[in-house]
Coordinates of C-alpha atoms in Angstrom, one line a residue:
X1 CA 39.4 -15.5 45.3
X2 CA 40.9 -12.3 43.2
X3 CA 44.5 -12.3 43.0
X4 CA 46.7 -9.1 43.8
X5 CA 49.8 -8.0 43.0
X6 CA 50.8 -5.2 45.0
X7 CA 53.3 -2.4 43.7
X8 CA 55.2 0.8 45.6
X9 CA 58.3 2.1 46.2
X10 CA 57.5 2.3 49.8
X11 CA 58.1 -0.8 51.6
X12 CA 56.2 0.2 54.9
X13 CA 53.2 1.0 52.7
X14 CA 53.4 -2.6 50.9
X15 CA 53.5 -4.0 54.4
X16 CA 50.5 -2.2 55.7
X17 CA 48.6 -2.5 52.6
X18 CA 49.0 -6.3 52.1
X19 CA 48.2 -7.1 55.9
X20 CA 45.0 -4.8 55.7
X21 CA 43.6 -7.0 52.2
X22 CA 45.0 -10.2 53.6
X23 CA 43.4 -10.0 57.2
X24 CA 40.3 -8.2 56.6
X25 CA 39.0 -9.0 53.0
X26 CA 38.4 -12.6 52.1
X27 CA 37.7 -11.7 48.6
X28 CA 41.0 -10.8 47.5
X29 CA 44.7 -11.8 48.3
X30 CA 48.1 -10.3 48.1
X31 CA 49.9 -13.1 45.8
X32 CA 52.9 -10.5 45.0
X33 CA 55.1 -7.5 45.9
X34 CA 57.5 -5.4 44.4
X35 CA 59.4 -2.4 45.3
X36 CA 60.9 -2.1 41.7
X37 CA 59.7 -1.9 38.4
X38 CA 61.1 -5.2 37.0
X39 CA 62.0 -4.6 33.0
X40 CA 60.1 -7.5 32.4
X41 CA 56.6 -6.3 34.2
X42 CA 54.7 -8.4 31.7
X43 CA 56.3 -11.3 32.2
X44 CA 56.0 -11.3 35.8
X45 CA 52.1 -10.4 35.3
X46 CA 51.8 -13.7 32.6
X47 CA 53.8 -15.5 35.4
X48 CA 51.7 -14.5 38.3
X49 CA 48.1 -13.9 36.4
X50 CA 47.0 -11.4 38.5
X51 CA 43.2 -10.0 38.5
X52 CA 44.2 -6.6 40.4
X53 CA 47.3 -4.1 40.5
X54 CA 47.4 -2.1 43.1
X55 CA 49.8 0.3 42.9
X56 CA 51.4 3.8 43.6
X57 CA 51.6 6.0 40.5
X58 CA 55.2 7.0 41.3
X59 CA 56.2 3.3 41.1
X60 CA 56.0 3.6 37.2
X61 CA 58.0 6.6 37.1
X62 CA 58.0 9.3 34.4
X63 CA 56.4 6.7 32.0
X64 CA 53.8 5.8 33.9
X65 CA 51.4 6.4 31.2
X66 CA 53.3 4.5 28.6
X67 CA 53.5 1.4 31.2
X68 CA 49.9 1.3 32.2
X69 CA 48.8 1.3 28.8
X70 CA 51.0 -1.3 27.7
X71 CA 49.6 -3.3 30.3
X72 CA 46.3 -2.5 29.7
X73 CA 46.5 -3.6 26.0
X74 CA 48.2 -6.5 26.9
X75 CA 46.3 -8.0 29.4
X76 CA 42.5 -6.2 29.2
X77 CA 41.2 -8.7 31.9
X78 CA 43.4 -7.0 34.5
X79 CA 42.2 -3.8 36.6
X80 CA 44.1 -1.3 38.7
X81 CA 43.6 0.4 41.9
X82 CA 46.1 3.8 41.8
X83 CA 47.1 5.9 44.3
X84 CA 49.0 9.1 44.5
X85 CA 49.4 12.8 45.9
X86 CA 46.8 15.7 45.8
X87 CA 48.8 17.2 42.7
X88 CA 48.7 13.6 41.2
X89 CA 45.1 13.6 41.0
X90 CA 44.5 14.6 37.7
X91 CA 46.8 12.2 36.2
X92 CA 45.2 9.5 38.3
X93 CA 41.4 10.3 36.9
X94 CA 43.1 9.8 33.1
X95 CA 44.1 6.7 34.0
X96 CA 40.2 5.3 34.6
X97 CA 40.8 4.9 30.5
X98 CA 43.8 2.2 31.1
X99 CA 42.0 0.0 32.9
X100 CA 42.0 1.5 36.8
X101 CA 38.8 0.7 38.9
X102 CA 39.1 3.7 41.4
X103 CA 42.1 5.8 42.8
X104 CA 42.8 7.0 46.0
X105 CA 44.7 10.2 47.3
X106 CA 47.8 9.7 50.0
X107 CA 47.5 9.5 52.8
X108 CA 44.5 7.2 52.4
X109 CA 42.4 5.7 55.2
X110 CA 41.6 1.9 55.3
X111 CA 38.0 2.7 54.9
X112 CA 38.9 4.4 51.0
X113 CA 41.3 1.3 50.5
X114 CA 37.7 -1.1 51.5
X115 CA 35.8 0.9 49.3
X116 CA 38.0 0.5 46.2
X117 CA 38.1 -3.1 47.0
X118 CA 34.2 -3.5 47.2
X119 CA 34.3 -1.6 43.6
X120 CA 36.7 -4.1 42.4
X121 CA 34.6 -7.3 43.7
X122 CA 31.4 -5.9 41.9
X123 CA 33.1 -5.4 38.9
X124 CA 34.5 -9.0 38.9
X125 CA 31.4 -10.4 40.1
X126 CA 29.4 -8.7 37.4
X127 CA 32.2 -9.9 34.6
X128 CA 31.9 -13.0 35.9
X129 CA 28.2 -13.2 35.6
X130 CA 28.7 -12.0 32.1
X131 CA 31.3 -14.6 31.4
X132 CA 29.0 -17.2 32.3
X133 CA 26.0 -15.9 31.0
X134 CA 28.0 -15.8 27.9
X135 CA 29.3 -19.2 28.2
X136 CA 25.5 -20.9 28.8
X137 CA 24.6 -18.8 25.5
X138 CA 27.4 -20.3 23.5
X139 CA 26.1 -24.0 25.0
X140 CA 22.8 -23.2 24.2
X141 CA 23.7 -21.8 20.6
X142 CA 25.6 -25.2 20.2
X143 CA 22.9 -27.3 21.2
X144 CA 20.7 -25.6 18.7
X145 CA 23.1 -25.3 15.8
X146 CA 20.9 -27.3 13.9
X147 CA 18.3 -24.9 13.8
X148 CA 20.5 -22.2 12.0
X149 CA 21.8 -24.5 9.7
X150 CA 18.5 -25.2 9.0
X151 CA 18.0 -21.5 8.2
X152 CA 20.6 -21.4 6.1
X153 CA 20.0 -24.2 4.1
X154 CA 16.2 -23.1 3.6
X155 CA 17.3 -19.3 2.6
X156 CA 20.1 -21.1 0.2
X157 CA 17.5 -23.2 -1.9
X158 CA 15.4 -20.5 -2.3
X159 CA 17.9 -18.1 -3.5
X160 CA 17.7 -16.0 -0.7
X161 CA 21.2 -16.3 -0.1
X162 CA 22.9 -16.1 -3.6
X163 CA 26.3 -14.3 -2.9
X164 CA 29.1 -17.5 -3.4
X165 CA 31.3 -16.0 -1.2
X166 CA 28.8 -16.2 1.6
X167 CA 27.2 -19.3 0.7
X168 CA 31.2 -20.8 0.9
X169 CA 31.5 -19.0 4.5
X170 CA 28.6 -21.2 5.3
X171 CA 29.5 -24.4 4.2
X172 CA 32.6 -24.0 6.4
X173 CA 31.1 -23.0 9.0
X174 CA 28.8 -25.7 9.4
X175 CA 31.4 -27.9 8.6
X176 CA 29.8 -29.1 5.3
X177 CA 32.6 -30.6 2.9
X178 CA 30.5 -29.0 -0.2
X179 CA 32.5 -27.7 -3.4
X180 CA 30.8 -28.0 -6.9
X181 CA 28.1 -30.1 -8.5
X182 CA 25.2 -29.6 -6.5
X183 CA 22.0 -31.5 -7.1
X184 CA 18.8 -31.0 -5.1
X185 CA 16.0 -33.8 -4.1
X186 CA 12.6 -33.0 -2.5
X187 CA 11.2 -36.1 -0.9
X188 CA 7.6 -35.3 -0.4
X189 CA 5.0 -37.5 1.9
X190 CA 2.3 -39.0 -0.6
X191 CA -1.2 -38.4 0.6
X192 CA -0.1 -36.1 3.2
X193 CA -3.3 -34.5 4.0
X194 CA -5.3 -38.4 4.2
X195 CA -2.2 -39.5 6.4
X196 CA -2.1 -37.0 9.3
X197 CA -6.2 -36.6 9.6
X198 CA -6.5 -37.5 13.1
X199 CA -3.2 -37.7 13.8
X200 CA -1.8 -35.7 17.3
X201 CA 0.5 -32.5 16.5
X202 CA 3.5 -34.6 18.1
X203 CA 2.9 -37.8 16.1
X204 CA 2.4 -35.5 12.7
X205 CA 5.9 -33.9 13.5
X206 CA 7.8 -37.2 14.5
X207 CA 6.6 -38.9 11.2
X208 CA 8.6 -36.4 9.5
X209 CA 11.5 -36.3 11.7
X210 CA 11.5 -40.3 11.5
X211 CA 11.7 -39.8 7.7
X212 CA 14.3 -37.1 7.8
X213 CA 16.4 -39.6 10.2
X214 CA 16.0 -42.4 7.4
X215 CA 17.5 -40.3 4.7
X216 CA 20.1 -38.9 6.6
X217 CA 21.2 -42.5 7.1
X218 CA 20.5 -43.5 3.7
X219 CA 23.0 -41.2 2.5
X220 CA 25.9 -41.4 4.8
X221 CA 28.4 -42.8 2.1
X222 CA 27.8 -39.8 0.3
X223 CA 28.5 -35.6 0.6
X224 CA 25.1 -34.6 1.3
X225 CA 22.9 -32.5 3.6
X226 CA 19.5 -33.1 4.1
X227 CA 17.0 -31.0 6.4
X228 CA 13.0 -30.6 6.6
X229 CA 11.7 -27.8 4.3
X230 CA 8.0 -28.4 5.1
X231 CA 6.3 -30.3 7.4
X232 CA 6.0 -33.0 4.6
X233 CA 9.1 -32.5 2.9
X234 CA 12.5 -33.6 3.4
X235 CA 15.0 -31.7 0.8
X236 CA 18.8 -33.0 0.3
X237 CA 21.5 -31.1 -1.0
X238 CA 23.9 -33.6 -3.0
X239 CA 27.4 -32.6 -3.8
X240 CA 30.3 -34.5 -6.3
X241 CA 28.0 -37.4 -7.4
X242 CA 28.2 -37.4 -11.2
X243 CA 25.4 -38.7 -13.4
X244 CA 21.8 -38.9 -13.7
X245 CA 21.9 -42.4 -13.4
X246 CA 23.6 -42.5 -10.3
X247 CA 21.7 -40.2 -8.8
X248 CA 18.3 -41.7 -9.7
X249 CA 19.6 -45.1 -8.1
X250 CA 20.5 -42.9 -4.9
X251 CA 16.7 -41.5 -4.9
X252 CA 15.4 -45.0 -5.4
X253 CA 17.2 -46.6 -2.5
X254 CA 16.4 -43.9 -0.2
X255 CA 12.4 -44.1 -1.5
X256 CA 12.5 -47.7 -0.5
X257 CA 14.4 -47.4 2.9
X258 CA 11.7 -44.9 3.9
X259 CA 8.7 -47.5 2.7
X260 CA 10.3 -50.0 4.7
X261 CA 11.3 -48.4 7.9
X262 CA 8.6 -45.7 8.1
X263 CA 5.8 -47.1 6.0
X264 CA 5.5 -44.3 3.8
X265 CA 5.1 -43.8 0.7
X266 CA 7.0 -40.8 -1.0
X267 CA 7.5 -38.9 -4.2
X268 CA 11.0 -37.6 -5.4
X269 CA 11.7 -34.8 -7.4
X270 CA 15.5 -34.3 -8.9
X271 CA 16.6 -31.4 -10.1
X272 CA 19.3 -30.8 -12.4
X273 CA 23.1 -30.5 -11.4
X274 CA 24.7 -27.1 -11.2
X275 CA 28.6 -26.2 -10.7
X276 CA 28.2 -23.4 -8.8
X277 CA 26.7 -23.3 -5.2
X278 CA 24.7 -20.0 -6.1
X279 CA 22.9 -22.0 -8.3
X280 CA 21.2 -24.7 -6.1
X281 CA 18.3 -22.6 -5.8
X282 CA 17.9 -23.5 -9.6
X283 CA 17.8 -27.0 -9.0
X284 CA 15.8 -26.7 -5.7
X285 CA 12.9 -25.0 -8.0
X286 CA 13.3 -27.7 -10.6
X287 CA 12.7 -30.7 -7.9
X288 CA 9.4 -29.1 -7.0
X289 CA 8.0 -29.1 -10.4
X290 CA 9.0 -32.8 -11.1
X291 CA 6.9 -33.7 -7.9
X292 CA 3.8 -31.3 -9.0
X293 CA 4.1 -34.4 -12.2
X294 CA 3.5 -36.8 -9.8
X295 CA -0.3 -36.3 -10.5
X296 CA -0.1 -37.3 -14.1
X297 CA 2.9 -39.5 -14.0
X298 CA 2.1 -41.4 -10.8
X299 CA 3.0 -41.0 -6.8
X300 CA 5.0 -42.9 -5.1
X301 CA 8.0 -42.5 -7.7
X302 CA 11.4 -40.9 -8.4
X303 CA 10.9 -38.1 -11.3
X304 CA 13.9 -36.3 -12.5
X305 CA 13.8 -33.1 -14.3
X306 CA 15.8 -34.3 -17.0
X307 CA 13.3 -37.1 -17.8
X308 CA 10.2 -34.3 -18.1
X309 CA 11.8 -31.5 -19.4
X310 CA 15.2 -32.5 -21.4
X311 CA 15.4 -29.4 -23.6
X312 CA 14.1 -26.6 -21.7
X313 CA 15.7 -25.1 -18.5
X314 CA 13.4 -22.5 -17.5
X315 CA 11.7 -22.9 -13.8
X316 CA 8.9 -20.6 -13.8
X317 CA 8.7 -20.2 -10.0
X318 CA 12.0 -19.7 -9.5
X319 CA 12.3 -16.0 -8.9
X320 CA 8.6 -16.2 -7.0
X321 CA 9.6 -14.8 -3.5
X322 CA 12.1 -12.1 -5.1
X323 CA 9.2 -11.0 -7.4
X324 CA 7.3 -10.4 -4.2
X325 CA 10.1 -8.7 -2.6
X326 CA 9.9 -6.3 -5.7
X327 CA 6.4 -5.9 -5.3
X328 CA 6.6 -4.5 -1.6
X329 CA 9.5 -2.3 -2.0
X330 CA 8.1 -1.0 -5.1
X331 CA 4.9 -0.2 -2.9
X332 CA 7.3 1.3 -0.4
X333 CA 9.0 3.5 -2.6
X334 CA 12.6 2.0 -1.9
X335 CA 13.6 2.3 -5.8
X336 CA 17.5 1.4 -4.9
X337 CA 15.9 -2.2 -3.2
X338 CA 13.9 -2.6 -6.6
X339 CA 17.4 -2.5 -8.8
X340 CA 19.1 -4.9 -7.1
X341 CA 15.7 -7.3 -7.1
X342 CA 15.6 -6.6 -10.7
X343 CA 19.2 -7.5 -11.5
X344 CA 18.8 -10.8 -9.4
X345 CA 15.8 -11.8 -11.3
X346 CA 16.7 -11.0 -14.6
X347 CA 20.3 -12.5 -14.0
X348 CA 18.7 -15.9 -13.2
X349 CA 16.6 -15.4 -16.5
X350 CA 19.4 -14.7 -18.6
X351 CA 20.8 -18.2 -17.3
X352 CA 17.7 -20.0 -18.7
X353 CA 17.6 -18.7 -22.1
X354 CA 16.2 -19.5 -24.4
X355 CA 13.1 -18.5 -23.2
X356 CA 9.5 -18.8 -23.9
X357 CA 8.1 -15.2 -25.6
X358 CA 5.0 -15.1 -23.5
X359 CA 6.8 -15.7 -20.4
X360 CA 8.1 -12.4 -20.3
X361 CA 5.0 -10.4 -20.6
X362 CA 3.2 -12.5 -18.1
X363 CA 5.7 -12.4 -15.5
X364 CA 5.6 -8.4 -15.8
X365 CA 1.6 -8.6 -15.5
X366 CA 1.9 -10.8 -12.4
X367 CA 4.7 -8.2 -10.7
X368 CA 2.4 -5.4 -11.6
X369 CA -1.0 -7.2 -9.6
X370 CA 1.7 -7.9 -7.0
X371 CA 2.4 -4.5 -6.7
X372 CA -1.3 -3.6 -6.5
X373 CA -2.2 -5.7 -4.0
X374 CA 0.9 -4.7 -1.8
X375 CA -0.2 -0.7 -2.1
X376 CA -3.8 -1.8 -0.8
X377 CA -1.9 -2.3 2.7
X378 CA -0.3 1.1 2.5
X379 CA -2.9 3.4 4.1
X380 CA -1.6 6.2 2.6
X381 CA -1.6 5.1 -0.7
X382 CA -5.2 3.2 -0.7
X383 CA -6.7 5.8 -3.4
X384 CA -3.7 4.9 -5.9
X385 CA -4.3 3.4 -9.3
X386 CA -1.9 1.2 -9.9
X387 CA -2.8 0.9 -13.7
X388 CA -2.1 4.7 -14.4
X389 CA 1.6 3.6 -13.9
X390 CA 1.7 0.3 -15.1
X391 CA -0.3 0.1 -18.7
X392 CA -1.6 -3.8 -18.9
X393 CA -1.8 -3.2 -22.9
X394 CA 2.0 -2.2 -23.0
X395 CA 3.1 -5.0 -20.7
X396 CA 1.4 -7.5 -23.0
X397 CA 3.1 -6.0 -26.1
X398 CA 6.3 -7.1 -24.4
X399 CA 8.4 -9.4 -26.7
X400 CA 11.8 -9.6 -25.1
X401 CA 13.8 -10.1 -21.6
X402 CA 15.4 -6.6 -21.9
X403 CA 12.1 -5.1 -22.9
X404 CA 10.5 -6.4 -19.7
X405 CA 13.7 -5.7 -17.8
X406 CA 13.4 -1.7 -19.1
X407 CA 9.5 -1.2 -19.1
X408 CA 9.8 -2.4 -15.3
X409 CA 12.6 -0.4 -14.4
X410 CA 11.1 3.0 -16.1
X411 CA 7.9 2.2 -14.7
X412 CA 8.9 1.1 -11.1
X413 CA 11.6 4.2 -10.9
X414 CA 8.4 6.2 -11.6
X415 CA 6.3 4.9 -9.1
X416 CA 8.6 4.9 -6.7
X417 CA 9.3 8.8 -6.8
X418 CA 5.2 8.6 -6.6
X419 CA 5.1 6.7 -3.5
X420 CA 7.7 8.6 -1.8
X421 CA 5.8 12.0 -2.4
X422 CA 2.8 10.3 -1.0
X423 CA 4.3 9.7 2.2
X424 CA 5.4 13.1 2.3
X425 CA 2.1 14.3 2.1
X426 CA 1.0 11.8 4.5
X427 CA 3.6 12.7 7.1
X428 CA 2.7 16.2 6.7
X429 CA -0.7 15.4 7.6
X430 CA 0.2 13.2 10.5
X431 CA 1.8 16.2 11.8
X432 CA -0.8 18.6 11.6
X433 CA -3.3 16.9 13.1
X434 CA -0.9 15.7 16.2
X435 CA 0.0 19.3 16.4
X436 CA -3.7 20.4 16.3
X437 CA -4.6 17.7 18.6
X438 CA -2.1 18.9 21.3
X439 CA -3.0 22.8 20.7
X440 CA -6.7 21.8 21.5
X441 CA -6.2 19.2 24.3
X442 CA -3.3 20.3 26.1
X443 CA -5.4 21.2 29.0
X444 CA -5.9 17.1 29.2
X445 CA -3.5 14.5 30.1
X446 CA -1.7 14.1 26.7
X447 CA 0.5 11.4 26.0
X448 CA 2.6 10.7 23.0
X449 CA 1.1 7.1 22.9
X450 CA -2.7 8.6 23.0
X451 CA -1.7 11.0 20.4
X452 CA -0.1 8.8 18.1
X453 CA -3.4 6.2 18.1
X454 CA -5.2 9.2 17.5
X455 CA -3.4 10.3 14.3
X456 CA -2.7 6.3 13.3
X457 CA 0.8 6.1 13.4
X458 CA 3.5 5.0 16.1
X459 CA 4.8 6.7 18.9
X460 CA 8.4 6.8 17.6
X461 CA 7.4 8.0 13.7
X462 CA 5.2 10.8 15.7
X463 CA 8.4 11.9 17.8
X464 CA 10.6 11.9 14.6
X465 CA 8.1 13.9 12.5
X466 CA 8.1 16.8 15.7
X467 CA 11.8 16.9 15.5
X468 CA 11.9 17.1 11.7
X469 CA 9.6 19.9 11.3
X470 CA 9.2 21.4 14.5
X471 CA 12.8 21.0 15.6
X472 CA 11.5 19.8 19.2
X473 CA 10.3 16.5 20.5
X474 CA 6.9 15.8 21.0
X475 CA 7.1 16.1 24.8
X476 CA 8.9 19.5 24.2
X477 CA 6.2 20.8 22.1
X478 CA 3.3 19.8 24.4
X479 CA 5.4 21.4 27.3
X480 CA 5.8 24.8 25.7
X481 CA 2.2 24.6 24.5
X482 CA 0.9 24.6 28.0
X483 CA 3.3 27.1 29.0
X484 CA 2.4 29.8 26.3
X485 CA -1.2 29.5 27.5
X486 CA 0.1 29.5 31.3
X487 CA 1.8 33.2 30.0
X488 CA -1.6 34.1 28.7
X489 CA -3.4 33.3 31.8
X490 CA -0.3 34.9 33.8
X491 CA -0.8 38.4 31.7
X492 CA -4.4 38.6 31.3
X493 CA -5.9 37.2 34.4
X494 CA -5.0 37.1 38.7
X495 CA -5.2 33.4 38.9
X496 CA -3.1 31.9 41.3
X497 CA -0.7 29.1 40.4
X498 CA -2.8 26.2 41.5
X499 CA -5.5 27.7 39.3
X500 CA -3.5 28.0 35.9
X501 CA -1.6 24.6 36.4
X502 CA -5.2 22.9 36.3
X503 CA -6.2 25.2 33.5
X504 CA -3.3 23.8 31.6
X505 CA -3.0 20.0 32.4
X506 CA -1.1 20.1 35.3
X507 CA -1.8 18.6 38.5
X508 CA -0.5 21.9 40.8
X509 CA 0.8 24.6 41.3
X510 CA 4.4 23.5 42.9
X511 CA 4.8 21.3 39.5
X512 CA 4.0 24.5 37.1
X513 CA 6.3 26.7 38.7
X514 CA 8.8 24.3 38.6
X515 CA 8.3 23.6 34.8
X516 CA 8.1 27.2 33.9
X517 CA 11.0 28.5 35.7
X518 CA 13.2 25.6 34.0
X519 CA 11.8 26.6 30.5
X520 CA 11.4 30.4 31.0
X521 CA 14.5 31.0 33.4
X522 CA 12.1 33.3 35.5
X523 CA 9.7 32.6 38.3
X524 CA 6.2 32.8 37.5
X525 CA 5.3 35.8 39.9
X526 CA 8.2 37.3 38.4
X527 CA 7.4 37.2 35.1
X528 CA 3.4 38.4 36.0
X529 CA 5.2 41.3 37.3
X530 CA 7.7 42.0 34.6
X531 CA 4.9 41.9 32.4
X532 CA 2.8 44.6 34.3
X533 CA 5.7 47.1 34.4
X534 CA 5.7 47.2 30.5

């Protein structure tokens, strides 16, 4: 039941309205009335906590706008039903923006009050429904918060999230007490393909989940976060743990616990420890390199990066994801995005200096090949020869990091300009073919979907092209094309409306007549007569 406060300077009105509401509407109850505006009206509202205020606009005096605005700002959930004289109608309409659901003109009938109350009831019902839906969604989100934490951690270790402030905000949001000195371990199941042969999917999933549970219980004394990063890999981020010897001991303990509890042999790769959270992905990629060494160093072992790359700090696959994004953005002509990605990639590489000289040309050639693959996916770029923009010979001569950056920057800039020019040509082709399609088939059942399918684009894109080139939507253009033919038939033939309608793609003359009048502001018969007068 919704609570009402009733305010009116007229005691008889208060009496009648209160009696009607309490006697005839079981959805509302009057819990308070007043004939004079209390200076502490907000205190009264705070104490009574009404859902609805029913009031005569005169009750608020000359400051009605200020008072209603004040109440609405302080209690935005409260709604109003206002009433007043005919000369106050404009003010009543104005106050609909202050939280008023409806208004009435005095003297009003009980049916008008009932109408307003029904509107209020519908409003509160919908509001409560939305509140319940929001609560349900929040509960569902809270129950699945681990999913979003896992997404964050996966993006973090893959270098997709690299802004320190954003990382620290997520640490705080997911209640991760991580501050500095980050080390990543990857724990990979040995002989995974052999183990899961013939295994049911649910058992495969349960295997990695059980392993995750063992890892978490093994790290309960440490500041760590563990998550499944692949069907056969659990990744751990350690924070604040000092010394490779201590970290190695922790990894050995995890390995032995997994073997004891889950009967699974694993190899654990350990990356370097980095002070800043934005460098976590470096440690992650180093741990992946360590795991790859299990083929030469032996599986079911712990392999720290410092044991195999003591004096080398370059992780060759660290920028792979961003290099792929760079290629895609270049093939799409998005130069600004390319610059940001180039800066990110080379910022990482500068951290890893000194670098082997052959890396620069190798990286540039790989990016060129990736751009070429992405270009093949672009229909309007199918004839493009990427080597015309990226010389392999010049790329192989690159000897420095700055040289690699300059080469990619200048050539990607030139390539993106070409891509955008090609896209404009393709858009012009699409628009021209679509326009011709409509002009030749106006008498058929034309739809934007069929036309888009014919010219091989999406309906939304096609409509945007018509708005750009024709200054009209696709639908408007199709209608006007039909009407132009309709006007010709009106001028040059004696066909009646029904015959003309069929000839231009409409079902009947009545519809043609209505459309014609809507667009031409004249009846078809009047148009024909006016033309013959000329």
